[in-house]
PDB file of C-alpha atoms in Angstrom:
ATOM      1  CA  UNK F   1     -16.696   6.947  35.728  1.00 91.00           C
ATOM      2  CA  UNK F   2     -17.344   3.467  36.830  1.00 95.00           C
ATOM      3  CA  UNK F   3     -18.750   1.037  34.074  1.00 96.00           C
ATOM      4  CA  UNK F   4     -22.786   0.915  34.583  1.00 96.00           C
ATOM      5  CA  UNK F   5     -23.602  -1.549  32.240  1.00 96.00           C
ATOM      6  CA  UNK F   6     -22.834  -5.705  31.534  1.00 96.00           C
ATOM      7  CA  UNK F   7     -24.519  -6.114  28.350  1.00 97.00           C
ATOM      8  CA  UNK F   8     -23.673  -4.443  24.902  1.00 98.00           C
ATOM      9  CA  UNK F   9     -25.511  -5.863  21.410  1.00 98.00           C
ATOM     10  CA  UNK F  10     -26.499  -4.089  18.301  1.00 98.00           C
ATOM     11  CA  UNK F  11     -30.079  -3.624  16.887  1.00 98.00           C
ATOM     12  CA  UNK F  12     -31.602  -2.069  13.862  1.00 97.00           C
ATOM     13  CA  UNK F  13     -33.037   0.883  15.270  1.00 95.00           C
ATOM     14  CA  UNK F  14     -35.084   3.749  12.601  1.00 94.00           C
ATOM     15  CA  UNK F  15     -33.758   2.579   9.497  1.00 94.00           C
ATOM     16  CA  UNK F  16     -30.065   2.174  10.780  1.00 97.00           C
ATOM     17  CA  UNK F  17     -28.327   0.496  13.995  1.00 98.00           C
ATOM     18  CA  UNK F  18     -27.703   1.764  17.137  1.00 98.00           C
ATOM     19  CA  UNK F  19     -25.681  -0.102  20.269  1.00 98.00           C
ATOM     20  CA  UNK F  20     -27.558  -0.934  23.450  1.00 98.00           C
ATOM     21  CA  UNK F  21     -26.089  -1.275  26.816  1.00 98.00           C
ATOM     22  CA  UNK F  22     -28.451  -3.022  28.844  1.00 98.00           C
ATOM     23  CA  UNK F  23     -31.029  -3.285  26.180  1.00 97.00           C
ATOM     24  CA  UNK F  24     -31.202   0.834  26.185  1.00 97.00           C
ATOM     25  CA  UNK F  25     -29.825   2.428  23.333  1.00 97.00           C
ATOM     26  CA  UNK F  26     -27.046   4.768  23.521  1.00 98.00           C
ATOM     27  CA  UNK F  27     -27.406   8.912  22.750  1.00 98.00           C
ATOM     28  CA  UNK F  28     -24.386  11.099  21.554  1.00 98.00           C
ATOM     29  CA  UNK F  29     -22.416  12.740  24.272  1.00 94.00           C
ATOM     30  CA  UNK F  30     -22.772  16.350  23.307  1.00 91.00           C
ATOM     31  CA  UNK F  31     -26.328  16.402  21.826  1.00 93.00           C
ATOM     32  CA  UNK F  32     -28.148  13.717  23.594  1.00 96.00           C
ATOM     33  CA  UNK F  33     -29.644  12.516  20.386  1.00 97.00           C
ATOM     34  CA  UNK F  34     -30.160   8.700  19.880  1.00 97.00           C
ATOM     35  CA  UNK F  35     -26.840   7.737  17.901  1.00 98.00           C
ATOM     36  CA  UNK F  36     -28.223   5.633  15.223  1.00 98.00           C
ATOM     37  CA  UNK F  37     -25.388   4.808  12.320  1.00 98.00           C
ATOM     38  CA  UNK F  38     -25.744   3.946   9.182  1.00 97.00           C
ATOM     39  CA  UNK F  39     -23.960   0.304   8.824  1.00 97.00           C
ATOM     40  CA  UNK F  40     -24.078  -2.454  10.982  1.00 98.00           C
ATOM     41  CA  UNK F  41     -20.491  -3.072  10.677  1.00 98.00           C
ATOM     42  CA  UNK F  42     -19.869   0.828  12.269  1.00 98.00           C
ATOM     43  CA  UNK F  43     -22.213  -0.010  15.151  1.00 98.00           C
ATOM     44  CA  UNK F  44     -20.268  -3.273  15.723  1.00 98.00           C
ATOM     45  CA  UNK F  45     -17.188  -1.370  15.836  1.00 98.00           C
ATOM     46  CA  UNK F  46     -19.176   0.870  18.374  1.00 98.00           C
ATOM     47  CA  UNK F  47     -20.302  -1.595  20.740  1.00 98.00           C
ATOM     48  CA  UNK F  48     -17.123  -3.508  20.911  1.00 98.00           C
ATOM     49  CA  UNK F  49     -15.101   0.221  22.119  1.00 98.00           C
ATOM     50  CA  UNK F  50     -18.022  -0.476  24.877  1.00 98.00           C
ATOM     51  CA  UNK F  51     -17.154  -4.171  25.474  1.00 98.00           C
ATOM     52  CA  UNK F  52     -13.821  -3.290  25.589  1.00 97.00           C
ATOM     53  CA  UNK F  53     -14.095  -1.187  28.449  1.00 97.00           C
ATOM     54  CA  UNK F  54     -12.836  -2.194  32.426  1.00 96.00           C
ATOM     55  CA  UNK F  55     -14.264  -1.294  35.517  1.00 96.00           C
ATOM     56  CA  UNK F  56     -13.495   2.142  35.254  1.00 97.00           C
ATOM     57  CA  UNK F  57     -14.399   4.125  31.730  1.00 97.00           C
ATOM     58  CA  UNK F  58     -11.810   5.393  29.668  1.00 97.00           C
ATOM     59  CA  UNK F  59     -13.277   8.329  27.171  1.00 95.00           C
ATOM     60  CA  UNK F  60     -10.039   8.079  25.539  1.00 94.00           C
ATOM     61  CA  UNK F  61     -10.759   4.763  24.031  1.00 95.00           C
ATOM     62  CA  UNK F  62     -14.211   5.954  22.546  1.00 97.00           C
ATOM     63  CA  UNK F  63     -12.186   7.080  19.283  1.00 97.00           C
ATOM     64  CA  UNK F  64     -15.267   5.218  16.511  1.00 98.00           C
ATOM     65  CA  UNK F  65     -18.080   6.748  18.809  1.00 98.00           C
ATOM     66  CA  UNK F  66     -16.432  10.604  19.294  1.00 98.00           C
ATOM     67  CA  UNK F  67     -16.327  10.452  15.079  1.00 98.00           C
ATOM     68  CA  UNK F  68     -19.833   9.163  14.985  1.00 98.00           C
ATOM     69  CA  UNK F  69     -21.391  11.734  17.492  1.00 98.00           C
ATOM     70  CA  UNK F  70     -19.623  13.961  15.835  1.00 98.00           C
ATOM     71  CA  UNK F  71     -21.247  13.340  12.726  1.00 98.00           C
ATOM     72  CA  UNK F  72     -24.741  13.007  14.420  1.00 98.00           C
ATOM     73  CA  UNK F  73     -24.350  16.512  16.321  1.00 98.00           C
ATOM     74  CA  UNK F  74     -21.998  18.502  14.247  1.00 98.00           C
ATOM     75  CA  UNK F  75     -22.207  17.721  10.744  1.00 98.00           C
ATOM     76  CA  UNK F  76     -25.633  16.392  10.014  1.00 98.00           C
ATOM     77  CA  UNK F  77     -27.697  19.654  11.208  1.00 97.00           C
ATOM     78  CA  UNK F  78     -25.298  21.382   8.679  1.00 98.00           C
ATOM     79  CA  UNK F  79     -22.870  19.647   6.350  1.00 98.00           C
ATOM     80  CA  UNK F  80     -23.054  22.519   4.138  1.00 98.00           C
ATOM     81  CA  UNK F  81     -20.589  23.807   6.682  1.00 98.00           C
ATOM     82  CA  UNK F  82     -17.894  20.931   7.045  1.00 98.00           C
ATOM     83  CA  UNK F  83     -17.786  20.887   2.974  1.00 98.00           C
ATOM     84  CA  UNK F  84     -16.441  24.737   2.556  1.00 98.00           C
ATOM     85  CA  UNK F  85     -13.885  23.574   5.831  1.00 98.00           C
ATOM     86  CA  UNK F  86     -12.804  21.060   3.906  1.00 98.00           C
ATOM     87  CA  UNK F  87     -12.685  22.996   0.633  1.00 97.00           C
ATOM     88  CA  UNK F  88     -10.299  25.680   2.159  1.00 96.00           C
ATOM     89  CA  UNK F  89      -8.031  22.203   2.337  1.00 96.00           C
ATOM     90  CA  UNK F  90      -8.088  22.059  -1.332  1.00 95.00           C
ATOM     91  CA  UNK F  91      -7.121  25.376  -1.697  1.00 93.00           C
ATOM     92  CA  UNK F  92      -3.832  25.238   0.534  1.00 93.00           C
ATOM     93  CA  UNK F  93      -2.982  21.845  -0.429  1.00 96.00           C
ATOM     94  CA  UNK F  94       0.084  20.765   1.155  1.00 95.00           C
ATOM     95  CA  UNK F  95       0.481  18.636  -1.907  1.00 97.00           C
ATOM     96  CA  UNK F  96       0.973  20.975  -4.320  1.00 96.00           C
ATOM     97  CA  UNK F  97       3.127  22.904  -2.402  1.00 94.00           C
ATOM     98  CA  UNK F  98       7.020  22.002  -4.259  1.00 94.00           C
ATOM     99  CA  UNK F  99      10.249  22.886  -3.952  1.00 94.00           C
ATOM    100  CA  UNK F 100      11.962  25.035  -6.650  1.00 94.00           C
ATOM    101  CA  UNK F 101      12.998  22.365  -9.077  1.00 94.00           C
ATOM    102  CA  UNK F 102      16.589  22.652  -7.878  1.00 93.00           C
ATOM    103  CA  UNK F 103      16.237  21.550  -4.971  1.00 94.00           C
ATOM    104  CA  UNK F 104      16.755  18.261  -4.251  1.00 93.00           C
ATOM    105  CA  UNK F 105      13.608  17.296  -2.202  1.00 95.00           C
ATOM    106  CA  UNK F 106      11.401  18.647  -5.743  1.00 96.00           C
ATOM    107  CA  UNK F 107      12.409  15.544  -6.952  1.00 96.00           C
ATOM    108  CA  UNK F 108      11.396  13.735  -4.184  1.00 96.00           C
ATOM    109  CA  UNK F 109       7.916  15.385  -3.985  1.00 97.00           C
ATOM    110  CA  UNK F 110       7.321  14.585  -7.749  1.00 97.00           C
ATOM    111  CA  UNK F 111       8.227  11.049  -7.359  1.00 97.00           C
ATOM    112  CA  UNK F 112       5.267  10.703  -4.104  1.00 98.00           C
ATOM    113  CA  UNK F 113       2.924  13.541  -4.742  1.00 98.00           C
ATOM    114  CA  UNK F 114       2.324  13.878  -8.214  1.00 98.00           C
ATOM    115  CA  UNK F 115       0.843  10.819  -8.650  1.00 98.00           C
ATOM    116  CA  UNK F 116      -1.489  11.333  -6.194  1.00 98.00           C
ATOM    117  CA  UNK F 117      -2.573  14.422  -7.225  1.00 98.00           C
ATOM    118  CA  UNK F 118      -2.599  13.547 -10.663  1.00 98.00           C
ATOM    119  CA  UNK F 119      -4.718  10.141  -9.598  1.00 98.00           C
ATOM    120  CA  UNK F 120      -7.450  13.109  -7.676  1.00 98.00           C
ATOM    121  CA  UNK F 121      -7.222  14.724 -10.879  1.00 98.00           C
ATOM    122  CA  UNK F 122      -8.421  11.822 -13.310  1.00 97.00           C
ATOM    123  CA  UNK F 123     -10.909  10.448 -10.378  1.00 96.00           C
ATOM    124  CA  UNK F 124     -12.580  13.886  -9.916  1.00 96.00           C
ATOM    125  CA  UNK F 125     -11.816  15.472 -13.365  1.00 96.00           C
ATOM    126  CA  UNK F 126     -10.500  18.785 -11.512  1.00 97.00           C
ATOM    127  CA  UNK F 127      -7.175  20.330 -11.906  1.00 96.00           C
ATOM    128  CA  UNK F 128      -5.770  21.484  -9.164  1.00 96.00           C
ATOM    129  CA  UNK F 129      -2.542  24.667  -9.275  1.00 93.00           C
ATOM    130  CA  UNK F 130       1.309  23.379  -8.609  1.00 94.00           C
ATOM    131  CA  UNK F 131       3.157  25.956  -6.948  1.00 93.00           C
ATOM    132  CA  UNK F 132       7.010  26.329  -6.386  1.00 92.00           C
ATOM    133  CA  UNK F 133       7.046  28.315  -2.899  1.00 79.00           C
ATOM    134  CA  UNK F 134       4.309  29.292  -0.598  1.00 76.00           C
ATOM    135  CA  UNK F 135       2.703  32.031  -2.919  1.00 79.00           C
ATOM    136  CA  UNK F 136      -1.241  31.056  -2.788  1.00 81.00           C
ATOM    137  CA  UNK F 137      -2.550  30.227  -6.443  1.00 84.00           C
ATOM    138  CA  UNK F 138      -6.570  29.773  -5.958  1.00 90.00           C
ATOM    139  CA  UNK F 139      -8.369  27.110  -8.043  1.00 94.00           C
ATOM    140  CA  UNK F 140     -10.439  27.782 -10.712  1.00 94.00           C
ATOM    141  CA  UNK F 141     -14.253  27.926  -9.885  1.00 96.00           C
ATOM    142  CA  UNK F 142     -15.041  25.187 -12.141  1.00 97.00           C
ATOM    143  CA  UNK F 143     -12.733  22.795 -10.138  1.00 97.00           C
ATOM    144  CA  UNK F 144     -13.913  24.132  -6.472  1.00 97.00           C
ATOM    145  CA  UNK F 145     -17.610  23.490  -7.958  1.00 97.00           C
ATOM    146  CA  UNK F 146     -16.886  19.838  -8.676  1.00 97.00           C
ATOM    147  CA  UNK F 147     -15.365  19.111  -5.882  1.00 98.00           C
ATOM    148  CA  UNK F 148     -18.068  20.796  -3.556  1.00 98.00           C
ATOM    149  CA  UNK F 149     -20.761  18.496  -5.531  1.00 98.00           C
ATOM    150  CA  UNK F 150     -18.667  15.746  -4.854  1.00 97.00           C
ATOM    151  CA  UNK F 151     -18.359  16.495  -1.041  1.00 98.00           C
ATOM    152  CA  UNK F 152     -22.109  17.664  -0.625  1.00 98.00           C
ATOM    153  CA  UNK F 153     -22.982  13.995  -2.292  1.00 98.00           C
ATOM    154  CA  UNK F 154     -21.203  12.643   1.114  1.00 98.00           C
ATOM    155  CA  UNK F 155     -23.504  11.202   4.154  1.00 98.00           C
ATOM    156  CA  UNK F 156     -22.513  12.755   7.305  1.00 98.00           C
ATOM    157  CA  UNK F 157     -20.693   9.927   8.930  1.00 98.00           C
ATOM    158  CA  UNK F 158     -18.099  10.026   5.526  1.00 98.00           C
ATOM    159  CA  UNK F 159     -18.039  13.634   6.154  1.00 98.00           C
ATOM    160  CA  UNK F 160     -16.832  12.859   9.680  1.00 98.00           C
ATOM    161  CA  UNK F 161     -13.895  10.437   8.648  1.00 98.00           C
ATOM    162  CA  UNK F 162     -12.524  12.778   5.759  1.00 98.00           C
ATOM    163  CA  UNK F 163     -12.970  15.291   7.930  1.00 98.00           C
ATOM    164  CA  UNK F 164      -9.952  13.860  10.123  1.00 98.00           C
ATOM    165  CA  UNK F 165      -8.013  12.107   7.458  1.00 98.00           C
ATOM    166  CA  UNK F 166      -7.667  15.600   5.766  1.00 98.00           C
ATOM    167  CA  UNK F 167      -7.356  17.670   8.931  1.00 98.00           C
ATOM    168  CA  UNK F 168      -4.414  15.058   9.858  1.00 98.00           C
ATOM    169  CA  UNK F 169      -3.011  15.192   6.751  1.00 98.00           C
ATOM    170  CA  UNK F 170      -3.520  18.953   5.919  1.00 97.00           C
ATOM    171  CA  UNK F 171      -4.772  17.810   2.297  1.00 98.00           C
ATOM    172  CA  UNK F 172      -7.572  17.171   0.452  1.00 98.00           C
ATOM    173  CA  UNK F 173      -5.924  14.825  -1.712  1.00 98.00           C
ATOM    174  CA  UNK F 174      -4.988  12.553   0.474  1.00 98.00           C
ATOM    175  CA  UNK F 175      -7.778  12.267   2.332  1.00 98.00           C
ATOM    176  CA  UNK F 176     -10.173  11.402  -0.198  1.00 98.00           C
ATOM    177  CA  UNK F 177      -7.104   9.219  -1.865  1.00 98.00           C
ATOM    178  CA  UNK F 178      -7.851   7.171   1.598  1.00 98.00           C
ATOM    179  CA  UNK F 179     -11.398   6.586   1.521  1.00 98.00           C
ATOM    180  CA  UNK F 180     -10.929   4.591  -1.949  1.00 97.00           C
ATOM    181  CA  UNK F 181     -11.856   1.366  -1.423  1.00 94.00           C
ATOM    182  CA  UNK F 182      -8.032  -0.329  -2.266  1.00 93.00           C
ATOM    183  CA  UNK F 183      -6.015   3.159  -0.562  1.00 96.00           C
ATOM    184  CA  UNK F 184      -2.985   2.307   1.666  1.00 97.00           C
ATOM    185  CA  UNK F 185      -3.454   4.371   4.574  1.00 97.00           C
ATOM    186  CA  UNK F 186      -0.007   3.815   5.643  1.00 97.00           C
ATOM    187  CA  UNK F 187       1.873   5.151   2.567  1.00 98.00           C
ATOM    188  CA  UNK F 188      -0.493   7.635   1.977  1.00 98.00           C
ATOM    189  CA  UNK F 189       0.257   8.865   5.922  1.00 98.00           C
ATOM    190  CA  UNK F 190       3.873   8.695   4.495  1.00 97.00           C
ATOM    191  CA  UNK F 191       3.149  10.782   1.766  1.00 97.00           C
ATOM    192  CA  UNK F 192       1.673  13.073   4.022  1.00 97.00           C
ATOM    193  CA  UNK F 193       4.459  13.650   6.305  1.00 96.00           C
ATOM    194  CA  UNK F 194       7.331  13.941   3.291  1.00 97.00           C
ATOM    195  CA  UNK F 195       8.604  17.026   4.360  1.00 94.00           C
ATOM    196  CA  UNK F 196       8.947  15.847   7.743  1.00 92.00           C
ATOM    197  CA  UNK F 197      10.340  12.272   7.225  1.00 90.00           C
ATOM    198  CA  UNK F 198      13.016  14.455   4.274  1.00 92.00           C
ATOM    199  CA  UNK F 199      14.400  17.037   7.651  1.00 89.00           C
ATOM    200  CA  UNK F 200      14.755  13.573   9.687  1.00 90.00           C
ATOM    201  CA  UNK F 201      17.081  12.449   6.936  1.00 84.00           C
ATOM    202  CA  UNK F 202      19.006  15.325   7.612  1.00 85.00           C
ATOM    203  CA  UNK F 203      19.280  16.589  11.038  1.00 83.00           C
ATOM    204  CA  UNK F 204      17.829  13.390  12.880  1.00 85.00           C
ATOM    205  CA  UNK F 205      14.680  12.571  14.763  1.00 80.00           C
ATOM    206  CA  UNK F 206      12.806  14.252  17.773  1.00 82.00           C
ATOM    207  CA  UNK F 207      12.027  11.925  20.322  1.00 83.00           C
ATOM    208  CA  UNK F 208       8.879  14.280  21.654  1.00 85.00           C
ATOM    209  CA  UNK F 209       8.015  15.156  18.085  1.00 82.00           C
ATOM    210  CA  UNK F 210       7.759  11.239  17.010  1.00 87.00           C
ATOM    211  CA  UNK F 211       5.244  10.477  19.975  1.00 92.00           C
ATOM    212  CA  UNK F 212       3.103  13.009  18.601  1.00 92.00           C
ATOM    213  CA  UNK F 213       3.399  11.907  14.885  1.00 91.00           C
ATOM    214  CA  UNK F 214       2.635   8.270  16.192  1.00 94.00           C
ATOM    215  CA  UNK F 215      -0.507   9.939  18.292  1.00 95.00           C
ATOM    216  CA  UNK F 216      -1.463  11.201  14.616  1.00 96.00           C
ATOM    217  CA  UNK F 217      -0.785   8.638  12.911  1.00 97.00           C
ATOM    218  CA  UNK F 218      -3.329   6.509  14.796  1.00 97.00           C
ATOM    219  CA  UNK F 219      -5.817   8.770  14.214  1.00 97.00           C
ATOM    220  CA  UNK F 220      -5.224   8.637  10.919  1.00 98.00           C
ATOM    221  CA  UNK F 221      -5.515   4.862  10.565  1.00 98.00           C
ATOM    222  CA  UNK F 222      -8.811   4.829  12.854  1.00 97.00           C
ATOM    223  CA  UNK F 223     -10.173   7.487  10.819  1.00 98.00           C
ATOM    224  CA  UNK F 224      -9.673   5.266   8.006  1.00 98.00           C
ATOM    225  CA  UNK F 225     -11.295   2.072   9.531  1.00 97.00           C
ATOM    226  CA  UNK F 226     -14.363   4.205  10.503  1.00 98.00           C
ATOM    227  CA  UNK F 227     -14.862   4.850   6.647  1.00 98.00           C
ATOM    228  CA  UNK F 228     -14.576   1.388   5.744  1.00 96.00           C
ATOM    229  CA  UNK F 229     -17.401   0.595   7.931  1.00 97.00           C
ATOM    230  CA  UNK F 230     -19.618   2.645   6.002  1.00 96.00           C
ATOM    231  CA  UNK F 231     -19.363   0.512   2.939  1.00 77.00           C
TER     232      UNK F 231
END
């Protein structure tokens, strides 16, 4: 698609901020519903994926506005939805998924995971189950509880971003370790790909596979910037 517009600005627009190309305001792409977000700072981030665009539109580089329709059009009409999707993460955990401790890479995951589960743990007050293996220990219902209150308490657009960051990361933990306000995205997308980065050690590194992780990886870190607009 050619580019059809010269002008993009930002404007308060029914108690939030939309973008305007042109002076019209911009709708979501799969619901046609005017895509009005929450912070200015997120609609700036919006209207400069527009500014940044050539002659000919590339959807590919419309990573802040996919998140933010998708928040509008998806999760918004239901986020009752995206809360129990992101609860089954808690329940499979990658995190506290170990090693027997005899192995050598149990020592490896206590050193990086522990103390970010144990720092979920103390934020949340929830315990969540170690297991040695991949035999499925369910959490208690008092811990799946707090954590749904916790989720449900989330506007749509933060929905959206920990949506990703815990899809990405196939964790719970680390994806709401990443929308603290101080989180290091990159370690904790290091933490999140332990296993991975441990078989590397040993048998070397994929070239394919390591485009793909880098692919992720930038998802990751714009899934993370998106949150930090919402501040």
């Amino acid at each position: 698609m050619k580019r059809f517009y010269k002008d993009v600005t930002v404007a308060p627009r029914d108690g939030g901020h939309a973008v305007l190309l042109d002076g019209r305001p911009v709708r979501t792409q799969g619901g046609g519903k005017p895509q009005i977000v929450p912070s200015e700072a997120l609609a700036q981030v919006l209207a400069q994926e527009w500014a940044d665009q050539g002659e000919t539109i590339d959807p590919t580089r419309f990573v802040a506005r996919d998140m933010a329709d998708h928040a509008i059009d998806t999760i918004a009409p239901d986020p009752a939805a995206t809360v129990e999707k992101l609860l089954a993460y808690a329940e499979t955990d990658t995190l506290c998924y170990r090693a027997d401790p005899d192995e050598a890479f149990w020592h490896r995951q206590q050193e990086v995971w522990e103390p970010l589960v144990v720092a979920l743990e103390q934020r949340e007050g929830v315990r969540l189950e170690r297991v040695c293996g991949i035999v499925h220990r369910p959490l208690k219902p008092e811990t799946l509880d707090r954590l749904r209150a916790r989720l449900a308490a989330m506007n749509p657009f933060t929905l959206a971003a920990l949506e990703s960051l815990t899809a990405l990361a196939a964790s719970l933990t680390i994806g709401l370790a990443a929308l603290e306000p101080e989180a290091d995205a990159e370690a904790l997308w290091d933490a999140a790909n332990l296993e991975e980065d441990w078989q590397i050690e040993r048998w070397g590194e994929d070239e394919e596979a390591a485009e793909r992780r880098a692919h992720r990886r930038d998802s990751f870190l714009a899934a993370r910037d998106f949150a930090q607009t919402l501040d």
